[in-house]
Amino acid sequence: MEILQQLGLALGFATLSGLNLYLTVLVSGLAIRFDWVSLAERYESLAVLGDWWVIGVAGGLFLVEFFADKVPWVDSTWDTVHTVVRPAGGILLALAALGDLDPVVSVVAALLAGGTTLVTHSAKAGGRLLINLSPEPVSNAVASVGEDGLVLGGLTLMALAPAVAFFVFVVLVIVAMVIASKTWGSIRTGGRMLRERFRGKRIEAA
């Protein structure tokens, strides 16, 4: 059961980091700092999240993302910038949840965690591009609030029932894979539109 609980936390961190890395770190850090959750000895590596510097930086970046994530095309630009940042963060959080591992196991775990975060990030980014290609700007704010709610709900489940969370996140990752595959065309189209927008701005500035 302990192994399943650790896997639930690791998979949860990897999955949620693809949706909102900074909110995941911020809420986890606050929960640890104010003893909303008690860390078992095997989770000591996660204690660093409760450091005020970590909380402050995560909080500041979350504040920026909170507003950027609700503006059409600004959200997609933000997602593009975080294509590397989110998987890297997901890897660090997942490895911290797993604790001390054999070096070979650590590499395998890092690859799996990074891939998981990339899947949920791709689903988020693809979904946002679909919204940006539609004529309803209000959808951006609704999607952003929904994603933040999913992160908060996921973290709550991880704290209350990490073993159950493992199976829930497995399902979420599968759903994210389907969404990412369905929106791949939108990602390519949106990428071209973003490049054209930046190219147009450079021409105007010249």
Short mmCIF file of C-alpha atoms in Angstrom, two decimals:
data_model
loop_
_atom_site.label_atom_id
_atom_site.label_comp_id
_atom_site.label_asym_id
_atom_site.label_seq_id
_atom_site.Cartn_x
_atom_site.Cartn_y
_atom_site.Cartn_z
CA MET A 1 0.00 0.00 0.00
CA GLU A 2 2.86 2.40 0.79
CA ILE A 3 4.31 1.90 -2.68
CA LEU A 4 0.91 2.62 -4.23
CA GLN A 5 0.62 5.78 -2.14
CA GLN A 6 4.03 6.98 -3.29
CA LEU A 7 3.15 6.24 -6.88
CA GLY A 8 -0.09 8.16 -6.41
CA LEU A 9 1.79 11.23 -5.21
CA ALA A 10 4.46 10.97 -7.91
CA LEU A 11 1.95 10.47 -10.71
CA GLY A 12 -0.23 13.22 -9.27
CA PHE A 13 2.57 15.75 -9.22
CA ALA A 14 3.62 14.82 -12.75
CA THR A 15 0.05 15.05 -14.06
CA LEU A 16 -0.92 18.31 -12.35
CA SER A 17 2.36 20.04 -13.24
CA GLY A 18 1.34 19.87 -16.88
CA LEU A 19 -1.79 21.88 -16.10
CA ASN A 20 -0.39 24.45 -13.68
CA LEU A 21 3.06 23.87 -12.26
CA TYR A 22 3.18 27.00 -10.12
CA LEU A 23 -0.20 26.41 -8.48
CA THR A 24 0.82 22.83 -7.74
CA VAL A 25 4.03 23.96 -6.03
CA LEU A 26 2.35 26.88 -4.25
CA VAL A 27 -0.51 24.92 -2.71
CA SER A 28 1.75 21.98 -1.80
CA GLY A 29 4.23 24.37 -0.19
CA LEU A 30 1.55 26.16 1.83
CA ALA A 31 0.09 22.83 2.97
CA ILE A 32 3.51 21.71 4.19
CA ARG A 33 4.45 25.07 5.70
CA PHE A 34 1.28 25.41 7.77
CA ASP A 35 1.04 21.70 8.62
CA TRP A 36 -2.18 21.16 6.71
CA VAL A 37 -0.59 17.83 5.85
CA SER A 38 1.97 15.86 7.81
CA LEU A 39 4.86 14.44 5.82
CA ALA A 40 5.85 10.85 6.54
CA GLU A 41 9.57 10.18 6.78
CA ARG A 42 9.69 8.76 3.27
CA TYR A 43 8.43 12.10 1.91
CA GLU A 44 11.08 14.27 3.57
CA SER A 45 12.35 15.39 0.16
CA LEU A 46 9.08 17.28 -0.32
CA ALA A 47 9.72 19.43 2.77
CA VAL A 48 11.67 21.91 0.63
CA LEU A 49 8.38 22.99 -0.94
CA GLY A 50 7.47 24.58 2.40
CA ASP A 51 10.42 26.97 2.28
CA TRP A 52 9.31 30.61 2.10
CA TRP A 53 11.54 31.28 -0.92
CA VAL A 54 9.94 28.43 -2.84
CA ILE A 55 6.46 29.55 -1.81
CA GLY A 56 7.22 33.17 -2.72
CA VAL A 57 8.63 32.41 -6.17
CA ALA A 58 5.84 29.93 -6.95
CA GLY A 59 3.25 32.45 -5.75
CA GLY A 60 4.67 35.25 -7.88
CA LEU A 61 4.82 33.11 -11.00
CA PHE A 62 1.33 31.77 -10.36
CA LEU A 63 0.05 35.35 -10.14
CA VAL A 64 1.54 36.08 -13.57
CA GLU A 65 0.11 32.87 -15.00
CA PHE A 66 -3.28 33.55 -13.42
CA PHE A 67 -3.74 36.60 -15.64
CA ALA A 68 -1.77 35.43 -18.70
CA ASP A 69 -3.76 32.20 -18.80
CA LYS A 70 -7.03 34.04 -19.37
CA VAL A 71 -6.04 36.24 -22.32
CA PRO A 72 -6.52 34.81 -25.84
CA TRP A 73 -3.20 33.95 -27.53
CA VAL A 74 -1.23 35.19 -24.53
CA ASP A 75 -2.14 31.89 -22.88
CA SER A 76 -0.87 29.92 -25.88
CA THR A 77 2.36 31.91 -25.91
CA TRP A 78 2.75 31.16 -22.20
CA ASP A 79 2.12 27.46 -22.86
CA THR A 80 4.77 27.45 -25.59
CA VAL A 81 7.35 28.95 -23.22
CA HIS A 82 6.49 26.30 -20.61
CA THR A 83 6.81 23.30 -22.90
CA VAL A 84 10.15 22.58 -21.22
CA VAL A 85 9.52 24.20 -17.83
CA ARG A 86 6.47 22.13 -16.87
CA PRO A 87 7.97 18.69 -17.65
CA ALA A 88 11.15 19.67 -15.80
CA GLY A 89 9.10 20.70 -12.78
CA GLY A 90 7.01 17.55 -12.98
CA ILE A 91 10.17 15.44 -12.96
CA LEU A 92 11.57 17.19 -9.87
CA LEU A 93 8.32 16.90 -7.93
CA ALA A 94 7.78 13.25 -8.86
CA LEU A 95 11.33 12.26 -7.91
CA ALA A 96 10.98 14.11 -4.60
CA ALA A 97 7.79 12.14 -3.88
CA LEU A 98 9.51 8.84 -4.67
CA GLY A 99 12.47 9.55 -2.38
CA ASP A 100 15.81 7.77 -2.60
CA LEU A 101 15.94 5.46 -5.59
CA ASP A 102 18.48 3.35 -7.39
CA PRO A 103 20.13 5.53 -10.09
CA VAL A 104 18.71 3.39 -12.89
CA VAL A 105 15.23 3.52 -11.39
CA SER A 106 15.59 7.29 -10.96
CA VAL A 107 16.33 7.74 -14.66
CA VAL A 108 13.36 5.58 -15.66
CA ALA A 109 11.10 7.42 -13.19
CA ALA A 110 12.29 10.78 -14.52
CA LEU A 111 11.52 9.77 -18.11
CA LEU A 112 8.05 8.52 -17.16
CA ALA A 113 7.29 11.62 -15.07
CA GLY A 114 8.50 13.98 -17.77
CA GLY A 115 6.48 12.15 -20.40
CA THR A 116 3.37 12.27 -18.22
CA THR A 117 3.71 16.00 -17.63
CA LEU A 118 4.30 16.59 -21.33
CA VAL A 119 1.10 14.69 -22.15
CA THR A 120 -1.09 16.81 -19.85
CA HIS A 121 0.72 19.97 -20.95
CA SER A 122 0.08 19.08 -24.60
CA ALA A 123 -3.60 18.44 -23.89
CA LYS A 124 -3.88 21.81 -22.14
CA ALA A 125 -1.98 23.66 -24.87
CA GLY A 126 -3.94 21.96 -27.65
CA GLY A 127 -7.24 22.69 -25.98
CA ARG A 128 -6.31 26.35 -25.55
CA LEU A 129 -5.39 26.64 -29.21
CA LEU A 130 -8.78 25.22 -30.15
CA ILE A 131 -10.41 27.86 -27.95
CA ASN A 132 -8.27 30.63 -29.43
CA LEU A 133 -9.27 29.54 -32.91
CA SER A 134 -12.93 29.86 -31.90
CA PRO A 135 -14.79 33.21 -31.69
CA GLU A 136 -15.59 32.98 -27.95
CA PRO A 137 -12.94 34.78 -25.84
CA VAL A 138 -14.81 34.09 -22.59
CA SER A 139 -13.92 30.40 -23.00
CA ASN A 140 -10.30 31.15 -22.06
CA ALA A 141 -11.22 32.30 -18.56
CA VAL A 142 -13.62 29.39 -18.08
CA ALA A 143 -10.98 26.86 -19.17
CA SER A 144 -8.36 28.47 -16.93
CA VAL A 145 -10.59 28.37 -13.85
CA GLY A 146 -11.52 24.77 -14.65
CA GLU A 147 -7.87 23.73 -14.91
CA ASP A 148 -7.03 25.44 -11.62
CA GLY A 149 -9.99 23.70 -9.99
CA LEU A 150 -8.76 20.36 -11.33
CA VAL A 151 -5.32 21.02 -9.82
CA LEU A 152 -6.80 21.91 -6.43
CA GLY A 153 -9.08 18.88 -6.50
CA GLY A 154 -6.20 16.62 -7.49
CA LEU A 155 -3.97 17.90 -4.69
CA THR A 156 -6.78 17.40 -2.18
CA LEU A 157 -7.26 13.81 -3.33
CA MET A 158 -3.51 13.22 -3.11
CA ALA A 159 -3.53 14.43 0.50
CA LEU A 160 -6.58 12.43 1.56
CA ALA A 161 -6.26 9.22 -0.45
CA PRO A 162 -2.99 8.94 -2.43
CA ALA A 163 -3.61 5.29 -3.33
CA VAL A 164 -6.99 6.16 -4.86
CA ALA A 165 -5.39 9.17 -6.52
CA PHE A 166 -3.05 6.86 -8.43
CA PHE A 167 -5.91 5.21 -10.32
CA VAL A 168 -7.69 8.52 -10.87
CA PHE A 169 -4.57 10.05 -12.39
CA VAL A 170 -4.02 7.04 -14.62
CA VAL A 171 -7.45 7.71 -16.10
CA LEU A 172 -6.72 11.44 -16.41
CA VAL A 173 -3.46 10.76 -18.25
CA ILE A 174 -5.25 8.45 -20.69
CA VAL A 175 -7.87 11.14 -21.31
CA ALA A 176 -5.10 13.71 -21.78
CA MET A 177 -3.41 11.46 -24.34
CA VAL A 178 -6.64 11.26 -26.33
CA ILE A 179 -7.14 15.03 -26.17
CA ALA A 180 -3.53 15.71 -27.15
CA SER A 181 -3.78 13.38 -30.15
CA LYS A 182 -7.07 14.94 -31.26
CA THR A 183 -5.75 18.50 -30.99
CA TRP A 184 -2.40 17.91 -32.71
CA GLY A 185 -3.67 19.60 -35.87
CA SER A 186 -4.74 22.62 -33.83
CA ILE A 187 -1.31 22.81 -32.22
CA ARG A 188 0.33 22.98 -35.65
CA THR A 189 -2.18 25.55 -36.92
CA GLY A 190 -1.89 27.65 -33.78
CA GLY A 191 1.88 27.50 -33.92
CA ARG A 192 1.84 28.92 -37.43
CA MET A 193 -0.56 31.68 -36.37
CA LEU A 194 1.64 32.62 -33.42
CA ARG A 195 4.68 32.86 -35.67
CA GLU A 196 2.73 35.03 -38.10
CA ARG A 197 1.60 37.32 -35.28
CA PHE A 198 5.14 37.82 -34.01
CA ARG A 199 6.45 38.28 -37.55
CA GLY A 200 3.79 40.92 -38.18
CA LYS A 201 4.69 42.78 -34.98
CA ARG A 202 8.37 42.83 -35.93
CA ILE A 203 7.51 44.24 -39.36
CA GLU A 204 5.33 46.97 -37.80
CA ALA A 205 8.09 47.86 -35.34
CA ALA A 206 10.58 48.17 -38.20
#
